[in-house]
Coordinates of C-alpha atoms in Angstrom, one line a residue:
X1 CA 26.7 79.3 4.8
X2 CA 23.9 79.5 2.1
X3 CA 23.4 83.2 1.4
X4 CA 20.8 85.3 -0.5
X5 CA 21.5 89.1 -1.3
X6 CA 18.8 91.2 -2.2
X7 CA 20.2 94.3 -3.5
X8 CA 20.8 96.6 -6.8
X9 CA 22.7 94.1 -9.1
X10 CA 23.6 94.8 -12.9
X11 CA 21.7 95.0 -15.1
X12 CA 21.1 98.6 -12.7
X13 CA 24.5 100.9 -13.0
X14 CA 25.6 102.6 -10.2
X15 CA 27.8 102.6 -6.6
X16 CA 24.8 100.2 -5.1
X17 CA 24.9 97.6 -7.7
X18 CA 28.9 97.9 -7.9
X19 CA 29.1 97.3 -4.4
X20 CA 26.8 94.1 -4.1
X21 CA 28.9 93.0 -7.1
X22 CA 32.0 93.3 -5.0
X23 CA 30.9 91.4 -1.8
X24 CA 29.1 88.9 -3.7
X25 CA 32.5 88.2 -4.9
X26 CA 34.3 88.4 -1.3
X27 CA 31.1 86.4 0.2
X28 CA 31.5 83.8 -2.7
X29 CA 35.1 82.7 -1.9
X30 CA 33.6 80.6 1.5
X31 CA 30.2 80.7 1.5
X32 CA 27.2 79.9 -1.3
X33 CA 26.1 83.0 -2.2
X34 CA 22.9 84.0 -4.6
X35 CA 22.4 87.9 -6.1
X36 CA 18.9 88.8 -6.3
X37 CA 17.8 92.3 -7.8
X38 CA 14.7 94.8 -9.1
X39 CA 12.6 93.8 -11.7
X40 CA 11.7 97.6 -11.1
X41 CA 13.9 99.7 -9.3
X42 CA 12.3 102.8 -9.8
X43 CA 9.4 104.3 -11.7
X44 CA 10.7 106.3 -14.0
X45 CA 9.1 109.4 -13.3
X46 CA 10.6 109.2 -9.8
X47 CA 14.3 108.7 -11.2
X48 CA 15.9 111.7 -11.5
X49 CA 19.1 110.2 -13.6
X50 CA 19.5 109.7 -17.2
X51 CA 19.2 105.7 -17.3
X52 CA 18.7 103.6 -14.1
X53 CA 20.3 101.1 -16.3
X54 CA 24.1 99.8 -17.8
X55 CA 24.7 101.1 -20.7
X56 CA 27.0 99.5 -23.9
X57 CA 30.5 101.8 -22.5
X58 CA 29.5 100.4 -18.7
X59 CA 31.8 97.8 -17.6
X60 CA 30.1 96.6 -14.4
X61 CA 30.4 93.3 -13.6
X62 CA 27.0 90.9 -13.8
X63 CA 26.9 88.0 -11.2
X64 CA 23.8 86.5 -12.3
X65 CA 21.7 88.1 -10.2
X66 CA 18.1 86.7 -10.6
X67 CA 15.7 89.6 -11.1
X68 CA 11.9 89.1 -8.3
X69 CA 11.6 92.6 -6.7
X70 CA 9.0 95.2 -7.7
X71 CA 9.9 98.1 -5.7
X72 CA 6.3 99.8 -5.8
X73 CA 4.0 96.7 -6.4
X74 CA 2.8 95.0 -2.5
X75 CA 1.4 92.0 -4.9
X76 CA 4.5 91.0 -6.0
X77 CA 6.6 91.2 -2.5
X78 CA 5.4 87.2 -1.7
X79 CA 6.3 86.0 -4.6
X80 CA 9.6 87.8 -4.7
X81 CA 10.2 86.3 -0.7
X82 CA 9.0 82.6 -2.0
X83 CA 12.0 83.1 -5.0
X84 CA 14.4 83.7 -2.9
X85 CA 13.4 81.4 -0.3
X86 CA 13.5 78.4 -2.5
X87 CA 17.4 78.6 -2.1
X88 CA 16.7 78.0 1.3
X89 CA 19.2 80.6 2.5
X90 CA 20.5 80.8 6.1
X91 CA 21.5 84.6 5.6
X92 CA 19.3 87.1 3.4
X93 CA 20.9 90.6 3.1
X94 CA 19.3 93.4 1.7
X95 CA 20.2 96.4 1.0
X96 CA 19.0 99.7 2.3
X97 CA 20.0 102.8 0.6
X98 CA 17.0 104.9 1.0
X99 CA 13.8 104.7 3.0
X100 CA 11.5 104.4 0.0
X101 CA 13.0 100.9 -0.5
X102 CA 12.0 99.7 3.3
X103 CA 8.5 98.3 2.4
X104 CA 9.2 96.3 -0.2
X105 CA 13.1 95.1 1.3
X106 CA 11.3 94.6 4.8
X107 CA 8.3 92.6 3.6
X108 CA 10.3 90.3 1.6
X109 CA 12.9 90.1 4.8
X110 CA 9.6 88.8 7.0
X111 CA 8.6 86.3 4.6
X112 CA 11.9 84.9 4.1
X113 CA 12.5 84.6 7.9
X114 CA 9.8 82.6 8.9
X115 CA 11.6 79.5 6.6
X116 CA 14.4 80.3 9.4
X117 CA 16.7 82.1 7.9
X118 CA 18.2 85.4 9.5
X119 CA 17.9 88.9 8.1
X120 CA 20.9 91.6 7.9
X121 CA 20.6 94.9 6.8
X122 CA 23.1 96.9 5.1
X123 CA 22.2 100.4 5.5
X124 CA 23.9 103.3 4.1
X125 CA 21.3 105.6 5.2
X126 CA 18.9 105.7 7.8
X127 CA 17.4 109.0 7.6
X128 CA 17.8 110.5 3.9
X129 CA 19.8 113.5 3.4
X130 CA 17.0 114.9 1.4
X131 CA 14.0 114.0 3.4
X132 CA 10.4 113.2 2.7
X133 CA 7.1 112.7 5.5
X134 CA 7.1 108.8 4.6
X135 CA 10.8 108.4 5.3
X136 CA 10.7 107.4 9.1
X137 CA 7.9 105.4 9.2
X138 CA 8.9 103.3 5.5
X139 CA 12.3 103.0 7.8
X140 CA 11.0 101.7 10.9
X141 CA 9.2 99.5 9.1
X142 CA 12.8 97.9 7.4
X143 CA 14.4 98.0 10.9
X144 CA 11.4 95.7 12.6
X145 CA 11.6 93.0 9.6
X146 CA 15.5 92.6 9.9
X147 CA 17.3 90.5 12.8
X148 CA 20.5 92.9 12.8
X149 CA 22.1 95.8 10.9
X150 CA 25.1 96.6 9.1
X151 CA 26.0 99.9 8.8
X152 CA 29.0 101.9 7.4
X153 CA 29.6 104.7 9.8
X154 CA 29.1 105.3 13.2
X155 CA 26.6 108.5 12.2
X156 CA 24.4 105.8 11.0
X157 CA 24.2 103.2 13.4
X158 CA 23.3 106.0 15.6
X159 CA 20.1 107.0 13.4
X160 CA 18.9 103.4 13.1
X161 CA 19.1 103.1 17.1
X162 CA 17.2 106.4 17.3
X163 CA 14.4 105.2 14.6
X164 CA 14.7 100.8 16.8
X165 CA 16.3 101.3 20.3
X166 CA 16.8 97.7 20.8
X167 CA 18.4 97.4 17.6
X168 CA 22.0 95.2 17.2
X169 CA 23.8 97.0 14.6
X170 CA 28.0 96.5 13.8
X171 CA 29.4 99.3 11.8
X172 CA 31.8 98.2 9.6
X173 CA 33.4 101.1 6.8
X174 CA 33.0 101.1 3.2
X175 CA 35.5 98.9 1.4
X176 CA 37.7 100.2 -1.0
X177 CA 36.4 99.9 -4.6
X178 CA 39.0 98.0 -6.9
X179 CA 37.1 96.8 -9.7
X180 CA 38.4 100.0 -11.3
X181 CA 41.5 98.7 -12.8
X182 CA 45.1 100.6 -11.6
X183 CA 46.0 104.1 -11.7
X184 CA 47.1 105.8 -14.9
X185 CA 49.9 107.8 -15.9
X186 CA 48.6 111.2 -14.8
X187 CA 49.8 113.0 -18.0
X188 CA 47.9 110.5 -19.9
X189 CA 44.9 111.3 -17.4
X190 CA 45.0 114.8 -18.2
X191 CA 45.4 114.0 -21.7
X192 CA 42.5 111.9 -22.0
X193 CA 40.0 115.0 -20.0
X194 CA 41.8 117.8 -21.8
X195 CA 43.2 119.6 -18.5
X196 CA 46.7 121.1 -17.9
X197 CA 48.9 118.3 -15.6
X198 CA 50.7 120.9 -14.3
X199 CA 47.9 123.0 -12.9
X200 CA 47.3 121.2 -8.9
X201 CA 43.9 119.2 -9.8
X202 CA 41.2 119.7 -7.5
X203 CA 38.1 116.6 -7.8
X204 CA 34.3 116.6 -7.1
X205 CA 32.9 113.9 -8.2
X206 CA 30.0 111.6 -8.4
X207 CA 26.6 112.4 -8.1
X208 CA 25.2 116.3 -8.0
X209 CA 22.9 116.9 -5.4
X210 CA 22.1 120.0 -3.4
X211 CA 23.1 118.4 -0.1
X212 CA 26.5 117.5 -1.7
X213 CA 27.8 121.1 -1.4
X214 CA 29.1 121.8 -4.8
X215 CA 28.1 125.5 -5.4
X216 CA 30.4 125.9 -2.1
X217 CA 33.1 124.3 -3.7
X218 CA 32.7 126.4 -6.8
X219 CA 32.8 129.5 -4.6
X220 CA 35.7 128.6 -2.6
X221 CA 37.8 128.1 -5.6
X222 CA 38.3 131.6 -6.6
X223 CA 40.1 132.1 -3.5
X224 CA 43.2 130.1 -5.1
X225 CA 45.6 130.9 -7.1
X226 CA 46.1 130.3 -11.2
X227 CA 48.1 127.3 -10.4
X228 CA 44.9 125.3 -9.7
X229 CA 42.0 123.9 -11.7
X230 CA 38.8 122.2 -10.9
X231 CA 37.2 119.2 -12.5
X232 CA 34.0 118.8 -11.9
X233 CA 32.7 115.1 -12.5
X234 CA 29.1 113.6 -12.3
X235 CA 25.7 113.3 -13.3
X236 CA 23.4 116.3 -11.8
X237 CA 20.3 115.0 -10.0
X238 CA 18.4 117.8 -10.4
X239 CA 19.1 121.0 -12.4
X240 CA 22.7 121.8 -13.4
X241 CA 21.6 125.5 -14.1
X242 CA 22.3 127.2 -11.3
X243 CA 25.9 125.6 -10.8
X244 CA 26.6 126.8 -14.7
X245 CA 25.5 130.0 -13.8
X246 CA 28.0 130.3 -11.4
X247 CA 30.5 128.8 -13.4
X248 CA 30.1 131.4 -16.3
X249 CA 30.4 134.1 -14.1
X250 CA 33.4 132.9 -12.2
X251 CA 36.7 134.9 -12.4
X252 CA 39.0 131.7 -12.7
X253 CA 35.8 130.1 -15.2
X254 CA 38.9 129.1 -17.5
X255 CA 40.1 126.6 -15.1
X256 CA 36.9 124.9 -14.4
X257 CA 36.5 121.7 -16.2
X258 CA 32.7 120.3 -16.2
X259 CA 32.0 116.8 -17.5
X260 CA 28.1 116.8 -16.3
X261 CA 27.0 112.9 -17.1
X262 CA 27.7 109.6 -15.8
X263 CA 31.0 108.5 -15.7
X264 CA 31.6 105.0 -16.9
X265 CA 33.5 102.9 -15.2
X266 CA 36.1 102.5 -18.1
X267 CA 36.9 106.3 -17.6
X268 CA 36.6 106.7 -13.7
X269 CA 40.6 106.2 -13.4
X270 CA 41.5 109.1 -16.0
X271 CA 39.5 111.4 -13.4
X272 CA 41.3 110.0 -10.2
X273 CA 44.6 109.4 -11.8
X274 CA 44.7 113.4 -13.4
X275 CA 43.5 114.3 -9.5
X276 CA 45.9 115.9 -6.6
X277 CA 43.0 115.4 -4.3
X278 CA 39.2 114.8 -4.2
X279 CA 36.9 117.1 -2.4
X280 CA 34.0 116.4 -0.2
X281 CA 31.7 119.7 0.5
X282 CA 28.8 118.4 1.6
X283 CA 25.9 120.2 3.8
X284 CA 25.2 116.8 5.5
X285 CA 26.3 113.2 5.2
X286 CA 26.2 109.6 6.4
X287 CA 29.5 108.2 4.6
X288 CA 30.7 108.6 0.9
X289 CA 31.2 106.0 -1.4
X290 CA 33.3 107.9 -3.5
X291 CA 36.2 107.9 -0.8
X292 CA 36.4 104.5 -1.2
X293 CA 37.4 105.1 -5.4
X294 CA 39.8 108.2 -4.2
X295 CA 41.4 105.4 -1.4
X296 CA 41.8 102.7 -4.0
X297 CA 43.9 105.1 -6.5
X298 CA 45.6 107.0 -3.6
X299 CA 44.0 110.3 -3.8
X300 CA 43.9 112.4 -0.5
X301 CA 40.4 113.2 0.2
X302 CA 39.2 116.8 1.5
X303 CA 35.7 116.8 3.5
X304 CA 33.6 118.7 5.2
X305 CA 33.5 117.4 9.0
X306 CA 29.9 116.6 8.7
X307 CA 28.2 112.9 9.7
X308 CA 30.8 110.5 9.3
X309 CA 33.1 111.5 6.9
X310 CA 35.6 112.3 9.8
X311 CA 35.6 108.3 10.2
X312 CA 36.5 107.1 7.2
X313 CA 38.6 110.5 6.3
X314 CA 41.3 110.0 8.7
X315 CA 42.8 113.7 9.0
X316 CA 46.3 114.0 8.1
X317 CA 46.9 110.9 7.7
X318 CA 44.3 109.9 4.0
X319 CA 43.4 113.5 4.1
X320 CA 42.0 116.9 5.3
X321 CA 38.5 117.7 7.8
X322 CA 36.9 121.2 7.2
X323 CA 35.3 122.1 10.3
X324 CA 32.5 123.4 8.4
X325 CA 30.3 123.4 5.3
X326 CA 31.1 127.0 4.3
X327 CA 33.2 128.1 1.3
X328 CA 36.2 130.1 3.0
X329 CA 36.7 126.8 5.3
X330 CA 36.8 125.0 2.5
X331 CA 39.3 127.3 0.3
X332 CA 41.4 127.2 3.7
X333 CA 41.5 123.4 3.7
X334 CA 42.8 123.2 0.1
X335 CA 45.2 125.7 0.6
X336 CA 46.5 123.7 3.7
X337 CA 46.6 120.7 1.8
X338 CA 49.0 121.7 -0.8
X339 CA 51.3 123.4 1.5
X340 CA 54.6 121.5 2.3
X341 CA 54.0 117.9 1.2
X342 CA 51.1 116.9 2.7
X343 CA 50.3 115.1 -0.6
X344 CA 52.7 112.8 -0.6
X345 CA 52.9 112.1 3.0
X346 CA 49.4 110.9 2.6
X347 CA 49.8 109.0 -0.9
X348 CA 52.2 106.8 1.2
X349 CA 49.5 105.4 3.8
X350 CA 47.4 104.0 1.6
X351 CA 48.8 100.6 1.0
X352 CA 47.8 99.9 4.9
X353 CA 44.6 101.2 4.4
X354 CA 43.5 99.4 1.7
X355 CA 44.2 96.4 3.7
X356 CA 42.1 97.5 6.5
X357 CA 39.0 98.3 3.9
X358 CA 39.4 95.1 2.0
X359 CA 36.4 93.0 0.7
X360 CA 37.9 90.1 2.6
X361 CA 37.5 91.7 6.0
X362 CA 34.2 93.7 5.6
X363 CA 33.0 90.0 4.2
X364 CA 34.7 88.2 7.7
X365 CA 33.1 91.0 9.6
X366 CA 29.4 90.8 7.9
X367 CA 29.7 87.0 8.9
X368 CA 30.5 87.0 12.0
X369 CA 28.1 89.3 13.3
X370 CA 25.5 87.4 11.4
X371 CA 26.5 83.9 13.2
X372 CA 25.8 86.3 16.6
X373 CA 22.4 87.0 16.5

């Protein structure tokens, strides 16, 4: 099958472009498969990062991807359709990861189907977690420009069918990301961030939003002991301040490690490999890609039982459910977790689960659903 996938692609950084890197790959091994990305993502005023962009320490991986789409400019949508279209693809995906991306994704999606080809969807989020008045209709009108949908939890198949009734929409979980190279030597890991390996390690990472529940996590650590510490990982999207502030006045402030940037690639298995488990605290959420770093290196992950984490978390088996986005639920969930040995018990699942949330099979999945419509 002759495939076009419209998507973030290096030279853009980031768990969007890293995951079209990684099915373009799984796509590649049967099929003919062509990456197409942003010529502007974002404006910059509206991106709230340091650099929308891969940097020199950045290892992500560049698969060519052929750069047509100006997220903000209508004028250049044809064109960017009549690119793609000269591949004459029998499958476009695209990629929606955010609402504000739907006019542009579902013009280009119309164009490219009236040449015959079908259009899929891979949506991570249907309704933002951070809303704005556009967001439904921009959304609606991705959903009516696509022949089917993929989406990556249950939570948000449900909110596309809410937003297009009629819609045909397979869920299909994240794959595991394993692009990241193998798991170090965890006194090495802590070596390389500067924390104690004895200490039990406690992880948030990736990026700091408000929905994302950290100052929750920050409060429910001082209900543990001194035989934890917490490393705080990620680039803030927004202001750090009031997180620092409640940092500086914590009791157990000693034992909170803060690396507040971007992680690299190159450095994201120092983080996972130092870590006894990762923690999920959000307010409200459709899936996390971050699980899917946490499953590849074997780290148990604790989460708030909030959209559909509880799908790809399985409890007690890769990890913990909170019943609740509060901080004492969440201090009581960590201290479950290292009682008895929980850890280990779940460290030793993982080989069958990375099988189960293998590139290979989300690919399989994607294309026979497509060959359905």
């Amino acid at each position: 099958m002759r495939i076009a996938e419209l998507s973030a692609f290096h030279p853009y950084r980031g768990g969007i472009a890293q995951f079209g890197a990684a099915l373009h790959k799984a796509l590649a091994v049967q099929h003919e498969v062509k990456a197409f990305t942003f010529t502007r993502q974002y404006p910059g005023f509206l991106f709230p990062g340091k650099s929308q962009f891969v940097e020199a320490d950045d290892t992500a991986t560049d698969v060519g991807a052929v750069r047509v789409l100006d997220s903000v400019w209508p004028l250049n949508w044809g064109a960017a359709a009549n690119r793609i279209a000269l591949e004459k693809p029998e499958l476009l995906l695209t990629r929606m990861w955010m609402p504000f991306f739907g006019p542009a994704m579902g013009a280009v999606a119309a164009r490219v189907r009236r040449t015959g080809a079908k259009a899929i969807g891979i949506v991570d989020n249907a309704v933002p977690h951070e809303p704005r008045f556009f967001d439904k209709d921009f959304a609606r009108y991705y959903f009516k420009r696509h022949n089917g949908f993929i989406a990556l939890s249950q939570a948000v198949a449900d909110d596309i069918r809410a937003l297009k009734p009629d819609a045909q929409v397979q869920v299909l979980p994240h794959p595991l990301y394993d692009h990241f190279g193998t798991r170090w030597d965890r006194s090495a890991a802590a070596a390389h961030l500067g924390v104690d390996p004895a200490l039990k390690t406690i992880l948030f990472f990736g990026l700091i939003r408000d929905y994302k529940g950290l100052d929750l996590l920050i409060e429910a650590f001082g209900q543990l002991d001194g035989t934890h510490q917490l490393v705080i990982a990620g680039e803030a999207y927004g202001d750090f301040a009031p997180y620092q502030r409640m940092i500086d006045a914590h009791p157990l402030r000693e034992r909170i490690h803060v690396f507040q940037r971007f992680i690299a690639d190159a450095e994201v298995p120092a983080y996972f490999s130092a870590a006894d488990c990762l923690v999920l605290p959000y307010r409200t959420a459709t899936q996390s890609g971050v699980t899917a770093i946490a499953f590849h290196f074997g780290v148990p992950v604790i989460a708030t039982d909030v959209g559909g984490l509880a799908e790809t978390v399985m409890h007690e088996r890769t990890g913990l459910m909170v019943p609740r986005p509060d901080a004492d639920a969440i201090a009581q969930g960590l201290k479950t977790f290292f009682e008895g040995d929980r850890s280990q018990r779940m460290r030793d699942n993982f080989d069958a689960v990375r099988n189960e949330l293998s590139w290979a099979r989300f690919a399989d999945g994607l294309v026979t659903f497509a060959k359905g419509l």
